[in-house]
């Protein structure tokens, strides 16, 4: 290929890939399957490698750039980044409206927006290019985190507006990314993040943009600072203009003509909040007209033309009945609070992790205490403190046992660990947890083999090691309680189907220390076969980009164990696939494969996030709005405009029962 041809080809590919990226990350409406995107990206990477002189800043290959930084540089905000005054109830909102109308001396229109719980960010574009991204800092001086922000796929690297604009928004971590990240960190025995906001902040504070890139952050714009583009006289028109430029604007904003409408919007999102795929901590109400905004001006700290309504904290008070100990797959003994059932943020909570004995001591939490419970990031229940005034004297202090509650062997503190561990490799609790992990969704994904059934099989001594799962016989299963002909048949079929899983699922399922689902995938892609992994050395592992010392050491050790070598030999003889096939062949993988699905309305049996997860693990993509590319709309109770649009476009509509049947089938 000659230079001219290569240049043209690279330009076309960049344009095409940026279009696909925009559809996927900004519009939430992909028009091509992921495989097509990957294919084109590879083509571009190859061309750029052959013709490095044509690598451009706007290329999707240039999002994760260069070397880690030493430190972040300071950036001055020419237009200060202020914060908002708060409203906590209806009366505060009416007060705000009264103040605004009085000062404006004419009727005002409000724009209500969701208050995204993340970090305020400013993005500067000069001559159509993203040149600088900064944190809010103290409002006047922030930190330059451009290279981290470039990794956020919904942030356009180039725009068609050539005049300088500085736009502002909230960077955040979507809930599914947050849950996946924490799961991964737990598996790798790293500290988990308390909530998505901390996770987003922690990710953007990384000096190595590769880390930020791996965290799946997102960004909604809600404002602007410096604006040299055409004067646009209202906030809503500016949002629309920014949207046209390719920025991601949260679609739920609404124009409200009266404070009654504002209050209605607040009430609506107070109940709808758990169905969002990201966290919000309130509603922001802004005067739409920019002239009116200017007239209203600022107090010392806040604009007078906007206010943040804050949702009440989701806390509840209940009694701590007991502290139960559980032994995890790696032998870590974790105390769990057993609580009087209490309703908090829409769900009933009866258990909460207390993490470790030091924490219980530090918080001075005693069995029998009345405690304050909080949902951190509204997902994970957390014991905040004991209410000392409520003590009767009958409370008992908790102390960690010296021996493993499952096998009785002595518990030990390993160096630099807060956790207590049981080191017995034959500890029944550990074996059982290892089996539960092996069949779990990200591992071998064996349907019908949940925690309860594993417990039952383990207790009946039908399984002890992973290989035993593949030796289960119909007759012995039929002898068990609650196991009918049909469920046994389904179970055996699912076990059989899991044999064809791609290598990464088996690797993850083996439960190697520090190897989460992502690392397992990296290894599988790199080595392709189990044989090659078994033959590899520490040096081969450490040479892989994403593998650190801790991981390399753990993998090398794991595969040198006699027990592991024997186990892999058995699994292979039992017909379990040992190669990377790149596909998920587990039982339900294909149900929604390559389908684009929109969820609307409230379901009885699934939260919005659960439904989304179920669709995604079954190969589908969930998007936010209905278009001609939508394959199915799943409509729960009180489905609104999306349902009507689906009818209009003649798109398949399912009710909750149809969805449930499909998932259960
Ligand atoms: S408007 C002049 N709109 O909430 C202040 N803020 O205290 C303009 N936030 O620092 C802020 N979502 O980090 C605005 N839709 C939204 C928002 C939003 C989240 C954050 C932002 C700001 C804080 C307000």
XYZ file of C-alpha atoms and ligand atoms in Angstrom:
689
model
C 0.000 0.000 0.000
C 1.394 3.415 -0.854
C 1.537 6.283 1.638
C -1.329 8.229 0.176
C -3.574 5.224 0.220
C -2.618 4.360 3.803
C -3.297 7.909 4.944
C -6.747 7.905 3.423
C -7.520 4.471 4.831
C -6.420 5.496 8.336
C -8.547 8.642 8.180
C -11.587 6.678 7.070
C -11.134 4.073 9.770
C -10.769 6.742 12.456
C -13.930 8.404 11.279
C -15.848 5.145 11.184
C -14.596 3.949 14.574
C -15.354 7.306 16.174
C -18.869 7.077 14.780
C -19.288 3.560 16.214
C -17.829 4.757 19.523
C -20.221 7.701 19.631
C -23.194 5.444 18.966
C -22.102 2.994 21.619
C -20.797 5.222 24.401
C -22.736 8.460 23.975
C -26.034 7.457 22.414
C -26.064 4.081 24.125
C -27.291 2.705 20.798
C -24.726 0.573 18.996
C -25.405 -0.053 15.315
C -22.807 -2.785 14.802
C -21.833 -5.823 16.866
C -18.759 -5.487 19.108
C -16.874 -7.895 16.847
C -17.139 -5.491 13.901
C -15.731 -2.685 16.019
C -12.856 -4.869 17.204
C -12.085 -5.970 13.668
C -11.892 -2.405 12.360
C -9.845 -1.335 15.359
C -7.322 -4.076 14.690
C -7.130 -3.021 11.069
C -6.425 0.544 12.188
C -3.809 -0.578 14.712
C -1.971 -2.510 12.024
C -1.988 0.411 9.623
C -0.851 2.844 12.295
C 2.000 0.532 13.212
C 3.120 0.420 9.577
C 2.641 4.165 9.032
C 3.297 5.842 12.407
C 3.527 9.247 10.737
C -0.250 9.160 10.228
C -1.227 8.429 13.834
C -3.519 11.273 14.806
C -4.591 12.579 18.220
C -8.218 11.820 17.444
C -7.575 8.151 16.754
C -9.366 5.781 19.118
C -6.012 4.013 19.559
C -4.659 7.149 21.218
C -7.030 7.269 24.177
C -4.640 5.517 26.499
C -1.388 7.312 25.934
C 2.174 7.212 27.029
C 4.008 6.875 30.273
C 2.574 7.300 33.756
C 2.925 10.853 35.124
C 5.055 11.816 38.158
C 2.390 14.112 39.466
C -0.620 16.117 38.295
C -0.068 19.727 37.338
C -2.244 22.504 38.682
C -4.774 24.213 36.429
C -6.512 27.493 37.093
C -10.229 27.738 36.369
C -10.799 31.105 34.712
C -14.482 30.847 35.481
C -14.605 29.465 39.032
C -16.302 26.099 39.548
C -18.844 26.827 42.237
C -20.976 24.485 44.244
C -24.698 24.680 44.849
C -26.865 25.573 47.808
C -28.954 22.702 49.143
C -32.650 22.002 49.554
C -33.764 19.098 51.709
C -37.553 19.192 51.419
C -40.508 20.668 49.598
C -40.532 23.802 51.764
C -36.908 24.549 50.803
C -37.822 24.188 47.130
C -40.760 26.580 47.484
C -38.499 29.071 49.277
C -36.052 28.854 46.394
C -38.850 29.476 43.888
C -40.086 32.469 45.886
C -36.596 34.016 46.010
C -36.021 33.442 42.316
C -39.329 34.845 41.099
C -39.019 37.851 43.348
C -35.539 38.724 42.124
C -36.244 37.965 38.465
C -39.455 39.994 38.573
C -40.903 37.840 35.820
C -41.946 34.224 35.383
C -39.092 31.732 35.140
C -38.746 28.332 33.539
C -36.684 25.736 35.390
C -34.562 22.915 34.050
C -34.416 19.918 36.369
C -31.501 17.520 36.068
C -30.342 14.452 37.920
C -27.528 15.191 40.342
C -24.964 12.609 39.348
C -22.875 11.342 42.241
C -19.362 11.576 40.912
C -16.714 14.247 40.478
C -17.041 17.647 38.841
C -14.778 17.942 35.807
C -13.942 20.731 33.343
C -13.024 19.908 29.729
C -11.448 22.529 27.482
C -11.654 22.345 23.673
C -9.525 24.601 21.510
C -9.664 24.608 17.747
C -11.980 21.598 17.899
C -9.586 19.501 20.004
C -9.804 18.283 23.567
C -6.767 19.981 25.077
C -7.248 19.913 28.823
C -9.338 18.211 31.465
C -9.253 19.179 35.108
C -10.776 18.363 38.460
C -12.718 20.996 40.375
C -10.138 21.181 43.162
C -11.000 24.104 45.422
C -13.073 25.698 42.656
C -10.282 28.022 41.476
C -7.334 25.653 41.137
C -7.813 22.072 40.044
C -5.558 19.294 38.795
C -4.769 18.489 35.191
C -6.053 14.956 34.594
C -6.272 15.196 30.795
C -4.673 11.825 30.119
C -7.109 10.057 32.429
C -10.124 11.853 30.980
C -9.058 10.950 27.438
C -9.639 7.311 28.398
C -13.353 7.954 28.994
C -14.904 6.765 25.774
C -17.872 9.136 25.847
C -15.530 12.168 25.942
C -15.055 13.276 22.316
C -11.424 13.907 21.373
C -12.471 16.262 18.595
C -15.583 18.364 17.990
C -16.773 20.447 15.064
C -16.883 23.688 17.124
C -13.544 25.423 16.549
C -13.951 28.272 19.004
C -12.722 27.730 22.556
C -15.258 26.222 24.885
C -14.866 24.820 28.345
C -17.602 22.386 29.254
C -18.341 20.946 32.652
C -19.845 17.767 33.872
C -19.697 14.888 36.272
C -17.374 11.924 35.805
C -18.802 8.801 37.412
C -18.570 5.045 37.540
C -21.685 3.209 36.342
C -23.009 0.701 38.870
C -22.219 -2.408 36.857
C -18.597 -1.268 36.465
C -18.422 -0.515 40.174
C -19.769 -3.924 41.163
C -17.481 -5.695 38.703
C -14.458 -3.704 39.884
C -15.103 -4.472 43.543
C -15.668 -8.124 42.783
C -12.401 -8.200 40.909
C -10.607 -6.414 43.757
C -12.047 -8.760 46.306
C -10.832 -11.713 44.285
C -7.425 -10.156 44.042
C -7.544 -9.409 47.764
C -7.308 -5.676 47.328
C -9.298 -3.075 49.270
C -12.781 -2.602 47.845
C -14.188 0.871 47.187
C -16.952 2.010 49.531
C -19.104 3.487 46.759
C -19.000 4.344 43.050
C -17.962 7.934 43.734
C -14.852 6.883 45.642
C -14.109 4.373 42.918
C -14.387 7.083 40.251
C -12.265 9.498 42.280
C -9.654 6.821 42.976
C -9.503 5.942 39.297
C -9.065 9.522 38.126
C -6.344 10.108 40.701
C -4.165 7.398 39.162
C -0.998 8.665 37.551
C -1.020 5.819 35.064
C -3.791 6.382 32.499
C -3.883 2.637 31.794
C -5.518 2.143 35.167
C -8.144 4.809 34.560
C -8.764 3.256 31.138
C -9.531 -0.106 32.687
C -12.153 1.336 35.022
C -15.003 2.012 32.572
C -15.780 5.522 33.713
C -18.367 7.706 32.054
C -19.173 11.418 31.980
C -22.370 13.460 31.663
C -22.096 17.165 30.845
C -24.283 19.598 32.738
C -22.687 23.011 32.216
C -19.956 25.218 30.788
C -17.372 27.747 31.896
C -15.541 29.727 29.249
C -17.741 29.958 26.126
C -16.453 31.629 22.969
C -18.902 29.842 20.712
C -22.045 31.474 19.454
C -24.165 33.053 22.183
C -26.982 30.702 23.020
C -29.476 32.284 25.388
C -30.745 29.383 27.457
C -29.316 26.460 29.363
C -31.580 23.960 27.598
C -30.522 25.200 24.154
C -26.884 24.965 25.188
C -27.420 21.399 26.367
C -28.957 20.603 22.996
C -26.058 22.258 21.198
C -23.507 20.305 23.256
C -25.409 17.169 22.487
C -25.198 17.956 18.769
C -21.447 18.405 19.152
C -21.232 14.803 20.347
C -21.120 15.254 24.121
C -23.034 12.983 26.415
C -25.857 14.778 28.191
C -28.002 12.938 30.691
C -31.277 12.377 28.822
C -33.536 12.647 31.875
C -33.452 16.467 32.145
C -36.818 18.182 32.014
C -38.194 21.663 31.505
C -40.570 22.667 34.320
C -42.748 25.758 34.116
C -43.793 25.781 37.776
C -42.411 24.726 41.131
C -45.227 22.141 41.290
C -43.750 20.441 38.257
C -40.315 20.579 39.885
C -41.704 18.902 42.997
C -43.316 16.241 40.838
C -39.995 15.591 39.069
C -38.260 15.261 42.439
C -40.940 12.800 43.642
C -40.678 10.783 40.433
C -36.897 10.350 40.738
C -37.081 9.650 44.452
C -38.908 6.421 43.565
C -37.209 5.751 40.229
C -33.696 6.237 41.580
C -33.007 2.534 42.271
C -33.690 1.728 38.612
C -30.899 3.895 37.245
C -27.650 2.279 36.179
C -25.618 4.983 37.961
C -25.859 6.735 41.297
C -27.539 10.060 41.871
C -27.629 11.898 45.166
C -30.239 14.497 44.336
C -31.837 16.734 41.739
C -30.392 20.006 40.432
C -32.871 22.750 39.588
C -31.639 25.580 37.352
C -33.178 28.716 35.882
C -33.226 28.100 32.125
C -32.833 31.614 30.753
C -29.201 32.789 30.887
C -30.146 36.449 31.091
C -32.264 35.716 34.109
C -29.352 33.711 35.522
C -27.101 36.746 35.108
C -29.654 38.969 36.767
C -29.941 36.629 39.739
C -26.160 36.349 40.079
C -24.297 34.736 42.937
C -24.013 34.835 46.697
C -20.506 34.530 48.138
C -20.532 30.776 47.534
C -23.365 29.711 45.268
C -25.348 30.794 42.250
C -28.788 32.160 43.153
C -30.210 30.660 39.965
C -29.767 27.038 40.919
C -30.216 24.712 43.870
C -29.459 21.074 44.663
C -32.225 19.025 46.213
C -30.544 16.284 48.270
C -32.209 12.946 48.811
C -32.547 12.012 52.481
C -29.747 9.726 53.706
C -30.640 6.074 53.461
C -30.040 5.005 57.022
C -31.966 2.665 59.249
C -31.785 1.566 62.869
C -31.966 -2.090 63.847
C -30.671 -4.661 66.327
C -27.523 -6.726 65.963
C -28.659 -10.235 66.919
C -25.470 -12.135 66.336
C -22.139 -12.192 64.574
C -21.676 -15.162 62.294
C -18.354 -16.318 60.916
C -17.866 -17.547 57.415
C -14.794 -19.110 55.884
C -14.122 -18.002 52.329
C -12.574 -19.870 49.449
C -9.080 -18.674 50.353
C -9.523 -19.386 54.051
C -10.228 -15.825 55.173
C -12.620 -15.814 58.118
C -15.122 -12.961 57.873
C -17.547 -11.856 60.550
C -21.072 -11.072 59.326
C -23.689 -9.114 61.269
C -27.015 -10.917 61.650
C -29.658 -8.232 61.982
C -33.327 -7.884 62.754
C -34.744 -7.459 59.235
C -35.012 -3.796 58.331
C -36.097 -1.971 55.201
C -33.575 0.432 53.719
C -33.535 2.119 50.289
C -36.186 -0.212 48.933
C -34.888 -3.594 50.116
C -34.923 -5.635 53.309
C -31.552 -6.199 54.920
C -30.763 -8.997 57.395
C -27.017 -9.396 57.020
C -24.084 -7.067 56.606
C -20.388 -7.786 56.377
C -18.337 -6.553 59.329
C -15.126 -7.182 57.353
C -12.740 -8.078 60.180
C -12.356 -8.297 63.926
C -10.248 -5.109 64.157
C -13.074 -3.100 62.685
C -15.608 -4.495 65.176
C -13.269 -3.588 68.017
C -12.575 -0.142 66.616
C -16.271 0.638 66.291
C -16.981 -1.021 69.639
C -19.906 -2.981 68.293
C -21.412 -5.535 70.647
C -23.899 -8.346 70.111
C -27.314 -7.068 71.186
C -26.488 -3.454 70.276
C -28.908 -1.174 68.504
C -26.984 -0.104 65.450
C -27.207 2.384 62.618
C -27.159 0.760 59.211
C -26.433 2.579 55.997
C -26.423 1.576 52.395
C -23.049 2.669 51.125
C -23.556 3.905 47.608
C -27.087 2.658 48.170
C -26.068 -0.897 47.363
C -24.062 -2.554 50.062
C -25.448 -2.476 53.583
C -22.914 -1.268 56.111
C -22.958 -1.022 59.892
C -22.064 2.580 60.692
C -22.057 2.655 64.505
C -23.665 1.384 67.663
C -26.087 3.656 69.519
C -24.491 3.637 72.956
C -27.440 5.329 74.680
C -29.562 2.307 73.846
C -27.334 -0.162 75.688
C -28.959 -2.125 78.509
C -25.866 -3.833 79.843
C -26.889 -7.163 78.337
C -24.742 -6.702 75.258
C -21.776 -8.991 74.790
C -18.420 -8.091 73.328
C -17.339 -10.123 70.361
C -14.047 -11.880 70.152
C -12.661 -13.780 67.221
C -12.218 -17.513 67.833
C -8.712 -18.978 67.793
C -9.793 -21.866 65.582
C -11.475 -22.249 62.230
C -15.244 -22.569 62.693
C -15.311 -25.195 59.961
C -12.300 -27.480 60.488
C -10.956 -26.432 63.853
C -7.401 -25.693 62.735
C -5.666 -22.730 64.265
C -6.320 -19.375 62.587
C -3.357 -17.208 61.676
C -2.607 -13.619 60.789
C -0.437 -13.577 57.696
C 2.074 -10.789 57.438
C 0.568 -7.430 56.434
C -2.963 -8.791 56.518
C -5.771 -7.716 58.810
C -7.724 -10.857 58.025
C -7.500 -14.091 59.966
C -6.965 -17.168 57.837
C -7.450 -20.879 58.038
C -4.474 -22.447 56.275
C -5.809 -25.993 56.076
C -6.093 -26.840 52.357
C -8.618 -29.579 53.160
C -10.865 -27.341 55.254
C -14.428 -28.323 54.250
C -15.687 -24.736 54.219
C -12.911 -23.711 51.843
C -13.494 -26.687 49.582
C -17.197 -25.966 49.432
C -16.647 -22.266 48.707
C -14.163 -23.242 46.016
C -16.809 -25.406 44.362
C -19.393 -22.612 44.585
C -16.883 -20.315 42.927
C -16.150 -22.847 40.195
C -19.781 -23.083 39.072
C -20.523 -19.340 39.451
C -21.490 -17.171 36.538
C -18.136 -15.631 35.659
C -16.493 -19.018 36.071
C -18.010 -22.180 34.554
C -21.560 -20.785 34.769
C -23.346 -24.055 35.430
C -27.068 -23.505 35.578
C -28.986 -25.177 38.349
C -25.821 -25.690 40.357
C -26.200 -22.828 42.801
C -24.930 -22.456 46.332
C -27.689 -24.591 47.862
C -27.225 -27.531 45.502
C -23.439 -27.475 45.939
C -23.956 -27.537 49.701
C -26.322 -30.460 49.334
C -23.947 -32.419 47.065
C -20.963 -31.632 49.265
C -22.727 -32.708 52.418
C -23.914 -35.899 50.735
C -20.228 -36.478 49.919
C -20.975 -36.708 46.205
C -18.470 -33.985 45.395
C -15.258 -32.929 47.072
C -13.132 -31.638 44.228
C -13.985 -29.802 41.025
C -13.448 -32.952 38.993
C -16.167 -34.739 40.994
C -18.735 -32.403 39.423
C -18.044 -34.046 36.078
C -18.374 -37.510 37.598
C -21.883 -37.036 38.983
C -24.278 -39.849 38.025
C -27.973 -39.656 37.399
C -28.881 -42.330 39.977
C -27.020 -40.773 42.864
C -28.551 -37.378 42.100
C -32.047 -38.831 41.979
C -31.566 -40.116 45.528
C -31.218 -36.579 46.841
C -34.017 -34.545 48.331
C -35.819 -32.070 46.041
C -34.223 -33.609 42.947
C -36.734 -34.787 40.367
C -36.099 -36.494 37.067
C -36.345 -33.231 35.148
C -34.095 -31.147 37.360
C -31.464 -33.909 37.412
C -31.548 -34.095 33.634
C -31.259 -30.307 33.333
C -28.393 -30.261 35.777
C -26.459 -32.964 33.936
C -27.025 -31.200 30.628
C -25.750 -27.935 32.093
C -22.677 -29.641 33.551
C -22.002 -31.257 30.206
C -22.443 -27.964 28.349
C -19.884 -26.270 30.617
C -17.198 -28.638 29.322
C -16.981 -26.615 26.124
C -16.428 -23.289 27.910
C -13.513 -21.225 26.732
C -10.288 -21.501 28.743
C -10.676 -18.238 30.694
C -13.771 -19.537 32.465
C -11.955 -22.632 33.661
C -8.902 -20.596 34.659
C -10.992 -18.204 36.692
C -12.976 -21.091 38.165
C -9.830 -22.745 39.494
C -9.645 -19.927 42.032
C -5.978 -19.002 41.683
C -5.029 -16.341 44.237
C -5.038 -12.789 42.834
C -6.495 -13.941 39.499
C -9.858 -12.354 38.859
C -12.062 -12.853 35.815
C -10.193 -10.186 33.888
C -6.720 -11.532 34.596
C -7.945 -15.016 33.678
C -9.063 -13.708 30.333
C -5.733 -11.987 29.754
C -3.912 -15.245 30.446
C -6.236 -17.275 28.231
C -5.892 -14.887 25.311
C -2.124 -14.731 25.742
C -1.396 -18.447 26.059
C -4.396 -19.942 24.209
C -4.032 -23.396 25.843
C -3.770 -24.749 29.365
C -0.730 -26.728 28.309
C 1.176 -23.598 27.440
C 0.171 -21.958 30.706
C 1.393 -25.008 32.609
C 4.720 -24.873 30.820
C 5.182 -21.138 31.325
C 7.454 -19.702 34.016
C 7.308 -16.687 36.326
C 9.254 -14.716 33.727
C 6.711 -15.510 31.031
C 3.883 -14.327 33.282
C 5.544 -11.133 34.451
C 6.323 -10.230 30.836
C 2.581 -9.721 30.230
C 1.549 -6.080 30.547
C -1.393 -6.538 32.880
C 0.323 -9.059 35.154
C 2.146 -7.775 38.226
C 4.582 -9.535 40.554
C 1.956 -10.732 42.988
C -0.082 -12.303 40.212
C 2.881 -13.833 38.389
C 4.089 -15.392 41.601
C 0.655 -16.791 42.456
C 0.153 -18.328 39.006
C 3.600 -19.895 38.881
C 3.152 -21.397 42.344
C -0.340 -22.646 41.604
C 0.619 -24.577 38.498
C 3.607 -26.178 40.161
C 1.457 -27.871 42.805
C 1.139 -31.642 42.443
C -2.534 -31.471 43.353
C -3.230 -28.974 40.605
C -1.365 -30.966 37.986
C -3.391 -34.051 38.908
C -6.659 -32.120 38.888
C -6.050 -30.658 35.436
C -5.167 -34.086 34.163
C -8.459 -35.454 35.465
C -10.495 -32.555 34.080
C -8.959 -33.012 30.672
C -9.692 -36.752 30.760
C -13.291 -35.967 31.720
C -13.618 -33.927 28.535
C -13.305 -30.360 29.878
C -12.037 -27.993 27.181
C -8.553 -26.603 27.837
C -8.256 -24.073 25.037
C -9.268 -20.499 24.401
C -12.212 -20.477 22.024
C -13.166 -16.847 22.536
C -16.784 -17.712 23.037
C -19.005 -18.352 25.995
C -20.624 -21.707 25.380
C -22.227 -21.992 28.769
C -25.844 -22.947 28.787
C -27.561 -19.596 28.469
C -24.977 -17.545 26.698
C -26.794 -17.238 23.428
C -30.258 -16.285 24.635
C -29.906 -12.601 23.722
C -26.770 -12.828 21.665
C -26.211 -9.670 19.608
C -29.643 -8.330 20.518
C -30.217 -4.745 21.575
C -32.747 -4.503 24.345
C -34.462 -1.572 26.041
C -35.948 -1.808 29.530
C -38.840 0.356 30.565
C -41.260 0.543 33.469
C -41.007 -1.236 36.802
C -40.687 -4.994 37.114
C -41.855 -6.940 40.112
C -39.122 -9.557 40.203
C -36.066 -7.704 38.948
C -34.552 -4.318 39.606
C -33.435 -2.471 36.499
C -29.844 -3.443 37.219
C -30.597 -7.095 37.749
C -32.485 -7.247 34.464
C -29.623 -5.468 32.708
C -27.082 -7.876 34.132
C -29.166 -10.887 33.156
C -29.423 -9.613 29.603
C -25.733 -8.866 29.397
C -24.582 -12.233 30.677
C -26.884 -13.749 28.108
C -25.102 -11.943 25.319
C -27.401 -8.933 24.849
C -26.809 -5.190 25.085
C -29.109 -2.898 27.035
C -29.536 0.617 25.725
C -31.414 3.605 27.063
C -33.681 4.554 24.223
C -35.799 2.876 21.585
C -34.741 3.139 17.958
C -35.029 1.109 14.805
C -31.988 -0.848 15.993
C -33.788 -2.087 19.086
C -34.659 -5.794 18.972
C -36.839 -6.144 22.059
C -38.451 -3.717 24.492
C -39.150 -5.274 27.868
C -41.954 -3.337 29.464
C -42.790 -3.551 33.150
C -45.534 -1.717 35.035
C -46.286 1.873 34.088
C -44.128 1.805 30.971
C -44.331 5.160 29.250
C -42.934 6.806 26.168
C -40.491 4.023 25.316
C -43.389 1.592 25.117
C -45.280 3.899 22.755
C -42.209 4.402 20.619
C -41.698 0.624 20.400
C -45.301 0.237 19.217
C -44.797 2.975 16.696
C -41.661 1.307 15.302
C -43.240 -2.125 15.424
C -40.619 -3.543 17.758
C -41.156 -6.770 19.691
C -42.481 -5.959 23.150
C -42.228 -8.416 26.040
C -43.883 -8.180 29.406
C -42.115 -9.209 32.595
C -43.470 -12.765 32.459
C -42.085 -13.321 28.960
C -38.706 -12.064 30.112
C -38.817 -14.270 33.204
C -39.806 -17.315 31.133
C -36.960 -16.716 28.701
C -34.434 -16.372 31.520
C -35.766 -19.420 33.361
C -35.992 -21.631 30.304
S -24.672 22.346 38.236
C -22.555 26.455 39.694
N -25.702 20.043 37.539
O -23.056 18.706 42.170
C -22.590 25.010 39.995
N -24.040 20.041 39.230
O -22.766 21.347 44.357
C -23.031 24.226 38.822
N -23.470 17.811 40.048
O -20.061 20.470 42.003
C -23.289 22.811 39.164
N -24.831 16.687 38.745
O -20.161 18.185 40.896
C -24.823 20.670 38.346
N -26.697 18.087 36.781
C -25.823 18.698 37.571
C -25.003 17.998 38.480
C -24.119 18.718 39.295
C -23.916 16.599 39.692
C -22.455 18.065 41.097
C -21.324 18.944 40.667
C -21.336 20.127 41.556
C -22.215 19.694 42.700
C -23.129 20.832 43.153
